[in-house]
PDB file of C-alpha atoms in Angstrom:
ATOM      1  CA  MET A 265     -15.619  -2.025  15.059  1.00 39.00           C
ATOM      2  CA  SER A 266     -14.848  -5.192  16.927  1.00 43.00           C
ATOM      3  CA  ASP A 267     -11.859  -5.439  19.240  1.00 47.00           C
ATOM      4  CA  SER A 268     -10.596  -8.408  17.201  1.00 46.00           C
ATOM      5  CA  ALA A 269     -10.038  -6.220  14.125  1.00 71.00           C
ATOM      6  CA  PRO A 270      -7.841  -3.296  15.217  1.00 75.00           C
ATOM      7  CA  LEU A 271      -6.251  -0.923  12.742  1.00 80.00           C
ATOM      8  CA  PRO A 272      -2.644  -1.882  11.984  1.00 75.00           C
ATOM      9  CA  GLU A 273      -0.077   0.505  13.506  1.00 78.00           C
ATOM     10  CA  THR A 274       1.857   0.539  10.243  1.00 78.00           C
ATOM     11  CA  TRP A 275       1.168  -0.862   6.783  1.00 83.00           C
ATOM     12  CA  GLU A 276       4.419  -2.782   6.450  1.00 78.00           C
ATOM     13  CA  PRO A 277       5.162  -5.675   5.855  1.00 81.00           C
ATOM     14  CA  ARG A 278       2.428  -5.336   3.245  1.00 82.00           C
ATOM     15  CA  PRO A 279       3.656  -3.801  -0.022  1.00 84.00           C
ATOM     16  CA  ILE A 280       3.369  -0.019  -0.361  1.00 89.00           C
ATOM     17  CA  PRO A 281       1.979   1.367  -3.626  1.00 91.00           C
ATOM     18  CA  GLU A 282       4.184   2.848  -6.289  1.00 93.00           C
ATOM     19  CA  VAL A 283       3.751   6.623  -6.274  1.00 94.00           C
ATOM     20  CA  THR A 284       3.508   8.254  -9.696  1.00 94.00           C
ATOM     21  CA  PRO A 285       3.355  11.976 -10.544  1.00 93.00           C
ATOM     22  CA  GLU A 286      -0.425  11.631 -11.082  1.00 91.00           C
ATOM     23  CA  SER A 287      -1.031   9.783  -7.802  1.00 94.00           C
ATOM     24  CA  ALA A 288       1.428  11.668  -5.541  1.00 95.00           C
ATOM     25  CA  PRO A 289      -1.162  14.248  -4.353  1.00 96.00           C
ATOM     26  CA  TYR A 290      -3.560  11.392  -3.502  1.00 96.00           C
ATOM     27  CA  TRP A 291      -0.983   9.584  -1.341  1.00 96.00           C
ATOM     28  CA  ARG A 292       0.253  12.835   0.227  1.00 96.00           C
ATOM     29  CA  GLY A 293      -3.362  13.706   1.092  1.00 97.00           C
ATOM     30  CA  ALA A 294      -3.790  10.318   2.748  1.00 97.00           C
ATOM     31  CA  SER A 295      -0.657  10.954   4.825  1.00 96.00           C
ATOM     32  CA  GLU A 296      -2.301  14.235   5.923  1.00 97.00           C
ATOM     33  CA  GLY A 297      -5.581  12.494   6.823  1.00 97.00           C
ATOM     34  CA  GLU A 298      -7.509  13.464   3.673  1.00 98.00           C
ATOM     35  CA  LEU A 299      -9.101  11.153   1.135  1.00 98.00           C
ATOM     36  CA  ARG A 300      -8.619  13.067  -2.104  1.00 97.00           C
ATOM     37  CA  LEU A 301     -10.557  12.334  -5.271  1.00 97.00           C
ATOM     38  CA  SER A 302     -10.105  13.526  -8.831  1.00 95.00           C
ATOM     39  CA  ALA A 303     -12.857  15.804 -10.113  1.00 96.00           C
ATOM     40  CA  CYS A 304     -13.573  17.228 -13.523  1.00 97.00           C
ATOM     41  CA  PRO A 305     -14.375  20.951 -13.535  1.00 97.00           C
ATOM     42  CA  ASP A 306     -15.962  20.645 -16.998  1.00 97.00           C
ATOM     43  CA  CYS A 307     -18.397  17.708 -16.747  1.00 97.00           C
ATOM     44  CA  GLY A 308     -18.552  17.380 -12.934  1.00 95.00           C
ATOM     45  CA  LEU A 309     -17.464  13.733 -12.783  1.00 96.00           C
ATOM     46  CA  VAL A 310     -15.789  12.749  -9.499  1.00 96.00           C
ATOM     47  CA  PHE A 311     -13.709   9.597  -9.777  1.00 95.00           C
ATOM     48  CA  HIS A 312     -11.063   7.368  -8.293  1.00 94.00           C
ATOM     49  CA  TYR A 313      -8.177   6.349  -9.159  1.00 90.00           C
ATOM     50  CA  PRO A 314      -6.270   9.600  -9.799  1.00 90.00           C
ATOM     51  CA  ARG A 315      -5.808  10.611 -13.417  1.00 91.00           C
ATOM     52  CA  ALA A 316      -4.627  13.836 -15.024  1.00 91.00           C
ATOM     53  CA  LEU A 317      -7.469  13.736 -17.558  1.00 95.00           C
ATOM     54  CA  CYS A 318     -11.165  13.078 -16.998  1.00 96.00           C
ATOM     55  CA  PRO A 319     -12.062   9.571 -18.258  1.00 95.00           C
ATOM     56  CA  ASP A 320     -15.388  10.964 -19.523  1.00 95.00           C
ATOM     57  CA  CYS A 321     -14.554  14.210 -21.369  1.00 96.00           C
ATOM     58  CA  LEU A 322     -10.703  14.308 -21.257  1.00 97.00           C
ATOM     59  CA  ALA A 323     -10.546  17.693 -19.497  1.00 97.00           C
ATOM     60  CA  ASP A 324      -7.782  18.433 -16.988  1.00 96.00           C
ATOM     61  CA  THR A 325      -8.806  17.342 -13.506  1.00 96.00           C
ATOM     62  CA  GLU A 326      -8.670  18.959 -10.078  1.00 96.00           C
ATOM     63  CA  TRP A 327      -8.460  17.529  -6.564  1.00 96.00           C
ATOM     64  CA  THR A 328     -11.375  17.493  -4.155  1.00 96.00           C
ATOM     65  CA  VAL A 329     -11.479  16.202  -0.577  1.00 97.00           C
ATOM     66  CA  SER A 330     -13.922  13.390   0.113  1.00 97.00           C
ATOM     67  CA  SER A 331     -16.058  13.182   3.232  1.00 98.00           C
ATOM     68  CA  GLY A 332     -14.463   9.770   3.735  1.00 97.00           C
ATOM     69  CA  ARG A 333     -17.867   8.161   4.220  1.00 98.00           C
ATOM     70  CA  GLY A 334     -19.606   5.577   2.111  1.00 98.00           C
ATOM     71  CA  GLU A 335     -21.085   2.122   2.094  1.00 98.00           C
ATOM     72  CA  VAL A 336     -19.897  -1.333   1.176  1.00 98.00           C
ATOM     73  CA  TYR A 337     -20.856  -2.045  -2.436  1.00 98.00           C
ATOM     74  CA  THR A 338     -19.421  -5.575  -2.494  1.00 98.00           C
ATOM     75  CA  TYR A 339     -16.777  -7.506  -0.558  1.00 98.00           C
ATOM     76  CA  SER A 340     -14.882 -10.752  -0.247  1.00 97.00           C
ATOM     77  CA  VAL A 341     -13.181 -12.470   2.674  1.00 96.00           C
ATOM     78  CA  ALA A 342      -9.706 -13.993   2.324  1.00 93.00           C
ATOM     79  CA  ARG A 343      -8.814 -16.356   5.134  1.00 92.00           C
ATOM     80  CA  ARG A 344      -5.284 -16.876   3.788  1.00 89.00           C
ATOM     81  CA  MET A 345      -3.145 -14.309   2.042  1.00 83.00           C
ATOM     82  CA  SER A 346       0.485 -14.708   1.054  1.00 82.00           C
ATOM     83  CA  GLY A 347       2.625 -11.973   2.615  1.00 78.00           C
ATOM     84  CA  TRP A 348      -0.203 -10.686   4.799  1.00 80.00           C
ATOM     85  CA  PRO A 349       0.359 -10.584   8.566  1.00 82.00           C
ATOM     86  CA  GLU A 350      -1.347 -13.613  10.111  1.00 85.00           C
ATOM     87  CA  SER A 351      -2.681 -11.427  12.938  1.00 82.00           C
ATOM     88  CA  ASP A 352      -4.670  -9.356  10.384  1.00 82.00           C
ATOM     89  CA  LEU A 353      -6.515 -12.328   8.875  1.00 87.00           C
ATOM     90  CA  PRO A 354      -9.180 -12.904   7.797  1.00 92.00           C
ATOM     91  CA  LEU A 355      -8.861 -10.047   5.339  1.00 90.00           C
ATOM     92  CA  VAL A 356     -11.987  -8.232   4.148  1.00 95.00           C
ATOM     93  CA  VAL A 357     -11.457  -6.639   0.738  1.00 95.00           C
ATOM     94  CA  GLY A 358     -14.210  -4.806  -1.044  1.00 97.00           C
ATOM     95  CA  TYR A 359     -15.476  -1.913  -3.041  1.00 98.00           C
ATOM     96  CA  VAL A 360     -16.773   1.055  -1.081  1.00 98.00           C
ATOM     97  CA  GLU A 361     -19.155   3.428  -2.819  1.00 98.00           C
ATOM     98  CA  LEU A 362     -18.192   6.843  -1.517  1.00 98.00           C
ATOM     99  CA  ALA A 363     -20.780   9.506  -0.681  1.00 97.00           C
ATOM    100  CA  GLU A 364     -19.363  11.524  -3.606  1.00 97.00           C
ATOM    101  CA  GLY A 365     -20.170   8.693  -6.042  1.00 96.00           C
ATOM    102  CA  PRO A 366     -17.022   6.827  -7.031  1.00 97.00           C
ATOM    103  CA  ARG A 367     -16.295   3.299  -5.911  1.00 97.00           C
ATOM    104  CA  MET A 368     -12.866   2.351  -4.663  1.00 97.00           C
ATOM    105  CA  MET A 369     -11.317  -1.008  -3.898  1.00 96.00           C
ATOM    106  CA  THR A 370     -10.034  -1.102  -0.339  1.00 96.00           C
ATOM    107  CA  THR A 371      -9.450  -3.070   2.812  1.00 95.00           C
ATOM    108  CA  ILE A 372     -12.307  -3.047   5.280  1.00 96.00           C
ATOM    109  CA  VAL A 373     -10.870  -3.432   8.764  1.00 95.00           C
ATOM    110  CA  ALA A 374     -13.537  -5.427  10.564  1.00 95.00           C
ATOM    111  CA  ASP A 375     -14.584  -8.907  11.490  1.00 94.00           C
ATOM    112  CA  PRO A 376     -16.246 -10.446   8.416  1.00 95.00           C
ATOM    113  CA  GLU A 377     -19.421 -10.945  10.469  1.00 95.00           C
ATOM    114  CA  ASP A 378     -19.651  -7.146  10.905  1.00 95.00           C
ATOM    115  CA  VAL A 379     -19.612  -6.453   7.141  1.00 97.00           C
ATOM    116  CA  ASP A 380     -22.416  -6.764   4.626  1.00 97.00           C
ATOM    117  CA  VAL A 381     -23.438  -5.052   1.405  1.00 98.00           C
ATOM    118  CA  GLY A 382     -24.742  -1.643   2.465  1.00 98.00           C
ATOM    119  CA  THR A 383     -22.710  -1.437   5.693  1.00 98.00           C
ATOM    120  CA  GLU A 384     -21.864   2.217   6.353  1.00 98.00           C
ATOM    121  CA  VAL A 385     -18.127   2.816   6.596  1.00 98.00           C
ATOM    122  CA  GLU A 386     -15.676   5.654   7.038  1.00 98.00           C
ATOM    123  CA  VAL A 387     -12.043   6.058   6.117  1.00 98.00           C
ATOM    124  CA  ARG A 388      -9.035   5.702   8.387  1.00 97.00           C
ATOM    125  CA  PHE A 389      -5.392   6.005   7.387  1.00 97.00           C
ATOM    126  CA  VAL A 390      -2.586   3.575   8.165  1.00 95.00           C
ATOM    127  CA  PRO A 391       0.889   5.146   8.073  1.00 94.00           C
ATOM    128  CA  THR A 392       3.824   3.691   6.166  1.00 93.00           C
ATOM    129  CA  GLU A 393       7.569   4.162   6.465  1.00 92.00           C
ATOM    130  CA  ASP A 394       7.270   6.814   3.734  1.00 92.00           C
ATOM    131  CA  GLU A 395       6.055  10.029   5.414  1.00 92.00           C
ATOM    132  CA  GLU A 396       4.178  11.039   2.240  1.00 93.00           C
ATOM    133  CA  VAL A 397       2.211   7.814   1.884  1.00 95.00           C
ATOM    134  CA  ALA A 398      -0.565   6.462   4.082  1.00 96.00           C
ATOM    135  CA  ILE A 399      -3.019   3.730   3.156  1.00 96.00           C
ATOM    136  CA  PRO A 400      -6.746   4.482   3.284  1.00 97.00           C
ATOM    137  CA  VAL A 401      -8.784   1.661   4.804  1.00 97.00           C
ATOM    138  CA  PHE A 402     -12.394   1.664   5.922  1.00 98.00           C
ATOM    139  CA  VAL A 403     -14.118   0.711   9.164  1.00 97.00           C
ATOM    140  CA  PRO A 404     -17.825   0.232   9.885  1.00 97.00           C
ATOM    141  CA  VAL A 405     -19.571   3.147  11.620  1.00 95.00           C
TER     142      VAL A 405
END
């Protein structure tokens, strides 16, 4: 990762996500340094965003811990973003295809020149003021 794209020390002033009963274990895991994914014990589907029921077969889901590694599936660069700290622009937003299969939309903390489709990335966590919520972001490896 380039020196010009350091990880933010805290997520604020960016908005923090609303925590729901279904997503609370996901956010708590992030605050503990784990990227948790929902998995179906019946059909084997691993997916993101957290849901109580499998979107494929409607079985109850379980939590599994991701390796936190993947590759950039697609991305976009925003050079201006309302409410985003000027020091963290340009902003690279994209979908990362995780090693476990699901794709998740995320921030990729890197200079745009260091990101391309297929770039290998790994997760990092940015703390928030809420001890039970951290934001997963990805950095090139």
